[in-house]
Short mmCIF file of C-alpha atoms in Angstrom, two decimals:
data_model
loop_
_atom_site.label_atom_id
_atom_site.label_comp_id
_atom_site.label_asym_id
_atom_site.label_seq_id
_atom_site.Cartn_x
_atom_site.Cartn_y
_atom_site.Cartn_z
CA UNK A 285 157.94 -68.42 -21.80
CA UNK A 286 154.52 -68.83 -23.44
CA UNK A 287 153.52 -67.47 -26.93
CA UNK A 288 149.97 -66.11 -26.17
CA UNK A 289 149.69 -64.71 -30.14
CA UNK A 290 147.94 -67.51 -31.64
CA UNK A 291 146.23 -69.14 -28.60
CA UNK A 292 142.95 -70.11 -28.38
CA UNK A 293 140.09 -69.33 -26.03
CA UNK A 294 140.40 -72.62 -24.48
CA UNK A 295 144.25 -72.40 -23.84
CA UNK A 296 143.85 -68.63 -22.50
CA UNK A 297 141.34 -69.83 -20.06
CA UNK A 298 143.51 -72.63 -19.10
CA UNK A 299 146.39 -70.06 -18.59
CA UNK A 300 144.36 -67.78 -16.76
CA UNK A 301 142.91 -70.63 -14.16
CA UNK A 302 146.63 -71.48 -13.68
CA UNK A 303 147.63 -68.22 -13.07
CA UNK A 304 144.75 -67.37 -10.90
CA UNK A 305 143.17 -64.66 -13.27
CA UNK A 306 139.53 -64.73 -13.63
CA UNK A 307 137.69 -66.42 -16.42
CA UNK A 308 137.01 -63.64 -18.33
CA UNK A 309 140.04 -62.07 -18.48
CA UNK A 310 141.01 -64.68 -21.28
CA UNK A 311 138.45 -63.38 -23.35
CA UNK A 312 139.66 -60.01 -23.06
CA UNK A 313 143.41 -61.07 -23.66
CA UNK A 314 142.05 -62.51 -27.00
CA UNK A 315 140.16 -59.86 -28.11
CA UNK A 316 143.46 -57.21 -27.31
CA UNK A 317 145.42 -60.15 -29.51
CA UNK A 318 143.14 -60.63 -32.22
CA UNK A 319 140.35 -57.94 -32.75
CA UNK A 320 142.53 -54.95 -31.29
CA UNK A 321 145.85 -56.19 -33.02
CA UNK A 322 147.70 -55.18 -29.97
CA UNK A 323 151.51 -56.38 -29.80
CA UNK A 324 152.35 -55.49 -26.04
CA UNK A 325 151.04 -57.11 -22.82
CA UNK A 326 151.05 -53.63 -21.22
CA UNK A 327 148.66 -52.34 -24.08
CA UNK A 328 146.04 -54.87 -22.41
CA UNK A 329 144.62 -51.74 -19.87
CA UNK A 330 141.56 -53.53 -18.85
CA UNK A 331 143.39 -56.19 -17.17
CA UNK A 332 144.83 -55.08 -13.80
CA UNK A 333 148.22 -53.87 -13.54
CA UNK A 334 149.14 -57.09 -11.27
CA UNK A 335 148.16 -59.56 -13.96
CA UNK A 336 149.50 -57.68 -16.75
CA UNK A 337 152.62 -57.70 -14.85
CA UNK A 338 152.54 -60.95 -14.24
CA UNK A 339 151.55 -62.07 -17.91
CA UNK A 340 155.06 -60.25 -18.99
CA UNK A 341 156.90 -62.32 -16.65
CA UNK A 342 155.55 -65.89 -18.20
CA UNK A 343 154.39 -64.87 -21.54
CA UNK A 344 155.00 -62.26 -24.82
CA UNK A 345 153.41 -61.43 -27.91
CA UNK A 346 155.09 -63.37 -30.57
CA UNK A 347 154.59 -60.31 -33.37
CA UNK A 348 157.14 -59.56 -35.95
CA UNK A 349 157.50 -57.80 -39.19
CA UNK A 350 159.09 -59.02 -42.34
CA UNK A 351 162.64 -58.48 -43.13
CA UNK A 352 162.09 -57.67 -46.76
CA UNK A 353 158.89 -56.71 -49.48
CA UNK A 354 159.57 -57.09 -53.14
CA UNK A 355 157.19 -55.85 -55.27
CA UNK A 356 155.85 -57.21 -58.81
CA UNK A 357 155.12 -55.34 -61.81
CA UNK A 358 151.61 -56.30 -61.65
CA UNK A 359 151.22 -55.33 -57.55
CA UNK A 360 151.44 -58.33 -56.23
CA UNK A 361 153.87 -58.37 -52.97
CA UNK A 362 156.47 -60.96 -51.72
CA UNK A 363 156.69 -60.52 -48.29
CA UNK A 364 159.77 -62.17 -46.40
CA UNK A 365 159.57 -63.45 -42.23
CA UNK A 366 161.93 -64.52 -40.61
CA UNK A 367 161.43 -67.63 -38.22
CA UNK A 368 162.63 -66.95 -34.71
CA UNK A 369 162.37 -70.38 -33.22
CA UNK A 370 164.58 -71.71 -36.01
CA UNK A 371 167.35 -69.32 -36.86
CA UNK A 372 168.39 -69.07 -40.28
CA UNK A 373 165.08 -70.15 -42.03
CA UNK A 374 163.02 -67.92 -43.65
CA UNK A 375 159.30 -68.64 -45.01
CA UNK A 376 157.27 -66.16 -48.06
CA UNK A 377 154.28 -64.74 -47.91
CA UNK A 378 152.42 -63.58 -51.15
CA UNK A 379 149.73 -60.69 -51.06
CA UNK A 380 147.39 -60.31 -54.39
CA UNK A 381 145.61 -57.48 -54.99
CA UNK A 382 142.54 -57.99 -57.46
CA UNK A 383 140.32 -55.39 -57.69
CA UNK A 384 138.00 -55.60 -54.46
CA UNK A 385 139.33 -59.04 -53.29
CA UNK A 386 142.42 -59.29 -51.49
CA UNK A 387 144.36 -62.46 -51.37
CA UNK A 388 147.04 -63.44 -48.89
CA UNK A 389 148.83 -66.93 -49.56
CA UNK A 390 150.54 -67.97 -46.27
CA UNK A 391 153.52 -70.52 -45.51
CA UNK A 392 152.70 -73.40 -43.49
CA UNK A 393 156.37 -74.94 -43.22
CA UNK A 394 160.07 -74.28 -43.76
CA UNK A 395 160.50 -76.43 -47.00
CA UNK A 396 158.11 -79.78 -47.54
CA UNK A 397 158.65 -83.08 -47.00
CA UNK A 398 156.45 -84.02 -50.73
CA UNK A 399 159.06 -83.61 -53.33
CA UNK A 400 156.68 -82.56 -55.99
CA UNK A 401 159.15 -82.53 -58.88
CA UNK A 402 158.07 -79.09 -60.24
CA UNK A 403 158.47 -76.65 -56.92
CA UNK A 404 161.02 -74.98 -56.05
CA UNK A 405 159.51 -75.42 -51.90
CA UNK A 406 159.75 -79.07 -52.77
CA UNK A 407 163.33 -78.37 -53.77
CA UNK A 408 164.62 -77.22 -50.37
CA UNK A 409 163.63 -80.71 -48.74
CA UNK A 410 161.77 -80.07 -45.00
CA UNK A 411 163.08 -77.43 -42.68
CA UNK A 412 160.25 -77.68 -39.91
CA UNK A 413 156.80 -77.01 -39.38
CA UNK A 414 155.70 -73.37 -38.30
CA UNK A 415 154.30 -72.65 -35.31
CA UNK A 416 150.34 -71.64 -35.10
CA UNK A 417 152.44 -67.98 -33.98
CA UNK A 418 154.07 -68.25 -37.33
CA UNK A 419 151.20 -68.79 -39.44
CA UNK A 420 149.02 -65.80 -37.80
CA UNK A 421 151.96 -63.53 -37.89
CA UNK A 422 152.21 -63.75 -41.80
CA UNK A 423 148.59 -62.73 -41.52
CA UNK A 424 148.55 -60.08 -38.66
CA UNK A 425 151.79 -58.27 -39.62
CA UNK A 426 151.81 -57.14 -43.35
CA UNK A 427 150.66 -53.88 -43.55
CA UNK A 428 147.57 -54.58 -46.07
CA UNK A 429 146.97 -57.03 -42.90
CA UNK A 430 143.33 -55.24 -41.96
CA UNK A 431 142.42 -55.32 -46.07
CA UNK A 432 142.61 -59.01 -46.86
CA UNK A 433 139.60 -60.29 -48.07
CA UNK A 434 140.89 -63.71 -48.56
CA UNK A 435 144.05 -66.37 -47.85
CA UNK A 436 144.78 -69.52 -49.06
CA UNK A 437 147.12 -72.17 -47.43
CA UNK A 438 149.35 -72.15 -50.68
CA UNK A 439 152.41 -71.54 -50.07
CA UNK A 440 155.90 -73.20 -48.56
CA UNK A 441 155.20 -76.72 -47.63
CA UNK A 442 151.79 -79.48 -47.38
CA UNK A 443 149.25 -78.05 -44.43
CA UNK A 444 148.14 -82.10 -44.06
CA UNK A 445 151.15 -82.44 -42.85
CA UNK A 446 151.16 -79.58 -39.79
CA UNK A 447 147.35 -80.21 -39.10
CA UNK A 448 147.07 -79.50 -35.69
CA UNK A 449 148.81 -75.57 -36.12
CA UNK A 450 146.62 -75.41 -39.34
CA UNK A 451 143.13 -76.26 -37.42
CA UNK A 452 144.20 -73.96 -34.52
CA UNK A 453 144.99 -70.80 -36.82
CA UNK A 454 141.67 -71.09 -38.29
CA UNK A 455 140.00 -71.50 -35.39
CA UNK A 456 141.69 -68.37 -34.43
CA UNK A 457 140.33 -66.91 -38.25
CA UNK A 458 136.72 -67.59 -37.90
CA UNK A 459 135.56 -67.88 -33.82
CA UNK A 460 133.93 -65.30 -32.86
CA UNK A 461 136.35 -64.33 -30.09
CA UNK A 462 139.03 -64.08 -32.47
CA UNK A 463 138.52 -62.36 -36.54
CA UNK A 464 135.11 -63.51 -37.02
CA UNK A 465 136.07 -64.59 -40.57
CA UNK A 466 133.41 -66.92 -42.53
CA UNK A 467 135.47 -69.81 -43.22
CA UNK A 468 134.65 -69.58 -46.83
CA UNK A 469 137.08 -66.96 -47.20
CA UNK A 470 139.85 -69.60 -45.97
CA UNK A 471 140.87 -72.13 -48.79
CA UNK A 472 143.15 -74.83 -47.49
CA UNK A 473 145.34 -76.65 -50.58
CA UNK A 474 146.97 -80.45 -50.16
CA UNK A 475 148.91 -83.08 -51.78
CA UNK A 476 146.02 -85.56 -50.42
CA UNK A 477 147.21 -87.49 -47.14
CA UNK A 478 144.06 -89.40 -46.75
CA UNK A 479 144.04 -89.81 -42.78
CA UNK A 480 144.75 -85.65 -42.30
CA UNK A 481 142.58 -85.14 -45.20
CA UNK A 482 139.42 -86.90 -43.32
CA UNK A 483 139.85 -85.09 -39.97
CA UNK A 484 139.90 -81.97 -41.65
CA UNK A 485 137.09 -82.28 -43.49
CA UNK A 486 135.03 -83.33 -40.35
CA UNK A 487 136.86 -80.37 -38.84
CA UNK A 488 137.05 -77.91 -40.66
CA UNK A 489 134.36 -75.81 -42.76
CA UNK A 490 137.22 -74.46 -45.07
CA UNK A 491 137.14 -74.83 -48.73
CA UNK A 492 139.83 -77.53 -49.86
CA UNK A 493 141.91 -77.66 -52.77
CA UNK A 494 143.54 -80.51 -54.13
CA UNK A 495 146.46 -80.58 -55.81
CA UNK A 496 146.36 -82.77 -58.44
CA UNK A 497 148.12 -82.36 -61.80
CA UNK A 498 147.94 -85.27 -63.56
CA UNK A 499 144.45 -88.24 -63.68
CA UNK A 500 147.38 -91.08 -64.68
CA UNK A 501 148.58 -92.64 -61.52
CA UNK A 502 151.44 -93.77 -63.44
CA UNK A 503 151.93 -90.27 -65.12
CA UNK A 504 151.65 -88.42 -61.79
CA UNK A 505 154.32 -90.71 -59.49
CA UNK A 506 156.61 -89.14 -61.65
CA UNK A 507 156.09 -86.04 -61.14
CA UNK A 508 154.52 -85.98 -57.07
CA UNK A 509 156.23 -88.94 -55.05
CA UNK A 510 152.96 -89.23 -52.81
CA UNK A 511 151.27 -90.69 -55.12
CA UNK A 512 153.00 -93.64 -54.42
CA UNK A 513 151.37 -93.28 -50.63
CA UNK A 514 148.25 -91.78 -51.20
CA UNK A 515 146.97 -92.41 -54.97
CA UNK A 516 144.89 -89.66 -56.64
CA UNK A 517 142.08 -92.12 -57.02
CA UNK A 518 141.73 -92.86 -53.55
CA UNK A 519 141.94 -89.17 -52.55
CA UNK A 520 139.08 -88.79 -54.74
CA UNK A 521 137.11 -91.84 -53.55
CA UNK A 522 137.23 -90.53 -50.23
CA UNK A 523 136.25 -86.52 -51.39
CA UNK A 524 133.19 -88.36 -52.72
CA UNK A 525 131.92 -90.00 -49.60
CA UNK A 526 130.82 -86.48 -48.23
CA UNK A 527 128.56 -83.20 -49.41
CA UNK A 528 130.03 -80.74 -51.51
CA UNK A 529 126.89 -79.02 -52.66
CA UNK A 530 126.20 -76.68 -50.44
CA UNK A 531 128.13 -73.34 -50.23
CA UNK A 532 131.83 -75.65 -48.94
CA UNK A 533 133.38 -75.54 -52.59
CA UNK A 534 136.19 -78.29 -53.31
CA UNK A 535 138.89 -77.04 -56.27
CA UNK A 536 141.51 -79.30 -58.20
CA UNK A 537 144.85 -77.68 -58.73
CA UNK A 538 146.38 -78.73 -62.17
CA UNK A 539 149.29 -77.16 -63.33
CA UNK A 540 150.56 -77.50 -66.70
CA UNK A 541 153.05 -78.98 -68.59
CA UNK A 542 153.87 -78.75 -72.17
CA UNK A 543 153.10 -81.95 -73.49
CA UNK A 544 152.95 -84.40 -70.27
CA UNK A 545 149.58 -83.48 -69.24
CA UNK A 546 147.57 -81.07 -71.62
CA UNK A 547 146.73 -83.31 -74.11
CA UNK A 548 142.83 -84.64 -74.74
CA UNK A 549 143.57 -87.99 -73.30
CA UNK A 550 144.33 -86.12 -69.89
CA UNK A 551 141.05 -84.05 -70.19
CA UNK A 552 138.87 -86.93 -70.94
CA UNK A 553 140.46 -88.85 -67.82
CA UNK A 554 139.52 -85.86 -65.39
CA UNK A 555 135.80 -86.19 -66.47
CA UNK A 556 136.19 -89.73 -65.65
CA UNK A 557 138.27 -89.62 -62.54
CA UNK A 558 135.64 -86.38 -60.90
CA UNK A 559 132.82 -87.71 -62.46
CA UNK A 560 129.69 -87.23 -59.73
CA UNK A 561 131.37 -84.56 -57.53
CA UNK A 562 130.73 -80.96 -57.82
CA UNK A 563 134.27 -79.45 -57.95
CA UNK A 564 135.87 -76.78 -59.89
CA UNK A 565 139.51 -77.04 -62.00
CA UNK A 566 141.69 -74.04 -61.64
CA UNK A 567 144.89 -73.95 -64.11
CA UNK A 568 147.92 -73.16 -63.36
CA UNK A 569 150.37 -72.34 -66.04
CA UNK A 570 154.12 -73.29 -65.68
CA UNK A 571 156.59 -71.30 -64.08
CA UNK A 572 159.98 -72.09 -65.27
CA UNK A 573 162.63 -72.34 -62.61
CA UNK A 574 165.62 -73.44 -62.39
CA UNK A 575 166.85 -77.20 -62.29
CA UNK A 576 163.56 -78.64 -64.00
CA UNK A 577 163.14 -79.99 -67.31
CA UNK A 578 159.28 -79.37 -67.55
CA UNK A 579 158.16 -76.53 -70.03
CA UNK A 580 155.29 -73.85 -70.19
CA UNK A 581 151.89 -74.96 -71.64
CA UNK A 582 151.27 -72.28 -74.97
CA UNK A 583 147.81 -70.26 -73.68
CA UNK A 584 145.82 -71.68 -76.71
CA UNK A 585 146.49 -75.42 -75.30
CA UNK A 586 145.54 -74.08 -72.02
CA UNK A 587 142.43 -72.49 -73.62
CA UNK A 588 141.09 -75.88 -75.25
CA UNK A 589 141.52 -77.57 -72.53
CA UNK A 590 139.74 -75.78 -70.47
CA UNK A 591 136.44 -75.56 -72.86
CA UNK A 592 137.42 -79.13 -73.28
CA UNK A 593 136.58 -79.75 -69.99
CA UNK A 594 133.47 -76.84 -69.54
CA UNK A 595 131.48 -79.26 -72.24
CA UNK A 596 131.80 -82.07 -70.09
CA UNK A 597 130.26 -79.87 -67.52
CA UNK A 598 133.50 -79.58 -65.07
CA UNK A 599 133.39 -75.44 -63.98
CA UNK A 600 137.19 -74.87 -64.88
CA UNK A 601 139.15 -71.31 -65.02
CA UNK A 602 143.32 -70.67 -66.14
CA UNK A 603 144.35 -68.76 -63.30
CA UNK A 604 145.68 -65.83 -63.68
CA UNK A 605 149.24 -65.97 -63.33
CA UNK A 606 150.76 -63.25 -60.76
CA UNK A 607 154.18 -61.88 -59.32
CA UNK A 608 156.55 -64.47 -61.69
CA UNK A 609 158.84 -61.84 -61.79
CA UNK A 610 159.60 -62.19 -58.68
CA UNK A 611 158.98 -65.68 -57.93
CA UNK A 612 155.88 -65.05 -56.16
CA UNK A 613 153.87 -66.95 -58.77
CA UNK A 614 152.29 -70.76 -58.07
CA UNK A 615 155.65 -73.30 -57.22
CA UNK A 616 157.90 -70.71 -56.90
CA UNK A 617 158.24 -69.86 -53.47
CA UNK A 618 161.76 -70.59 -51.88
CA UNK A 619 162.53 -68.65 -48.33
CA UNK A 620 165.77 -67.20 -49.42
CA UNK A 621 166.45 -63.53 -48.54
CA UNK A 622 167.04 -61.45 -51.32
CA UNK A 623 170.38 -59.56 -51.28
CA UNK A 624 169.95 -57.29 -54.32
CA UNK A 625 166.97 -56.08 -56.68
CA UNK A 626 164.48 -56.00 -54.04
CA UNK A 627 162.13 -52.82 -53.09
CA UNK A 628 162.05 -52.54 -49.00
CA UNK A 629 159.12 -51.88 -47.06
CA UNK A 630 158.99 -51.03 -43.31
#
């Protein structure tokens, strides 16, 4: 049977003409999936009963809840799905409330095939790549779903690397047909694999963010094993072939690590290495976790580095860190049910 949550306009027609349902009826399906939030076929009374009917007996809604919510201290929620095409794995989604903004950071895979030495994701090895379904549902079924202001691809696993599902759910995001969203409240993060990278820039008009860590090609194979693939200084040879100064905004993700990266030799490289594109720094303090011998940055270190950077006329921020106690936070995300010291939502 067909999934019709998380079809496009395009692939409803297609389904309609097949089925011999008029043309607009797809855009009325859509708008009962996306605008109306509907999760039954039957809900769908402006089609006739005879293609309703007939829409149950190819196709369903592929809507679920999450199996579990754990809440943070600070208000940040963990939320847990459960992915039905591949029993047994399970994929986090992280809410953020922040004053009037309203962050969602959604799962793009079960595990990741990058290895980045410092996530736990990166930990679990590759599970499978969600399903455009999968992605939306993270989105559509929390119940602050109809409050987000924002989401960032951020979570479990390397959107590069499940392009196709990533394009299609934010097509579904910003079209008109579907949420209407301005795709500048859509930031999409990556490891940098160039050839993915380059379609969706063409592609897309999401904000990127790159996650880079270290300016030291040496310095960061040892920590992300793609550098070996794609190096950091091509990524950014390629950023710099296109126009950043309009309202797209490209950001650099740089965590922190007590004494492998947060010293002024690092700082003066990043001027060097971003030198001539307009970008932003965000950083990310160190979560420990389990099984990794790196170590959290002290907040002054983190502080000069930052104005360290601000003089050399690179816009940087220090994140604020949220939900590390209960590893919601940047890294952290793992897709393991919870059995005990969780709070439950419905």
């Amino acid at each position: 049977m067909t999934d019709l949550f998380g079809m496009t306009l395009s692939q409803l027609q297609q389904l309609c003409a097949a089925e011999g349902m008029p043309k607009f009826a797809a855009k009325q399906i859509a708008d009962w999936l996306y605008a109306k939030r509907i999760d039954s076929i039957d809900a769908m009374t402006n089609l006739s009963l005879k293609a309703r009917s007939r829409l149950a007996e190819i196709a369903y809604i592929g809507r679920h809840s999450p199996v579990q919510c754990q809440v943070s201290n600070d208000g940040t929620k963990k939320y847990l799905f459960e992915v039905p095409h591949t029993p047994g794995q399970y994929v986090e989604t992280v809410y953020i409330p922040d004053g009037d903004r309203a962050t969602l950071c959604v799962s793009c895979q079960m595990g990741c095939k990058m290895g980045c030495r410092f996530c736990v994701t990166g930990q679990q090895g590759f599970h499978g790549h969600l399903l455009t379904s999968d992605i939306l549902n993270q989105i559509f079924s929390i119940p602050e779903s109809q409050h987000l202001t924002n989401i960032v691809y951020m979570g479990m696993g390397e959107p590069m690397d499940n392009l196709d599902n990533i394009l299609q759910s934010t097509e579904v995001l910003t079209s008109p047909w579907g949420l209407a969203w301005s795709p500048k409240r859509i930031t999409v993060s990556s490891v940098g694999i160039i050839p993915q990278l380059r379609r969706f820039i063409e592609e897309s008009g999401c904000h990127l963010a790159i996650s880079l860590h270290n300016p030291f090609a040496d310095e960061r194979l040892q920590i992300m094993p793609m550098q070996k693939a794609y190096p950091i200084a091509d990524v950014i040879a390629l950023l710099k072939r296109y126009d950043w100064s309009g309202q797209r905004r490209i950001s650099f993700e740089y965590t922190m690590f007590k004494g492998l990266n947060d010293t002024p030799r690092h700082a003066a490289e990043l001027v060097r290495l971003l030198r001539g594109l307009p970008c932003r720094i965000n950083l990310i303090r160190f979560h420990a976790s389990p099984d990794t011998p790196f170590r959290t940055v002290a907040t002054a270190t983190m502080e000069q580095f930052r104005d360290n950077l601000l003089a050399h006329g690179i816009t940087c921020t220090i994140r604020a860190s949220r939900g590390e106690d209960i590893m919601a936070a940047c890294g952290l995300l793992a897709g393991q049910q919870q059995a005990h010291g969780s709070s439950q939502e419905s």
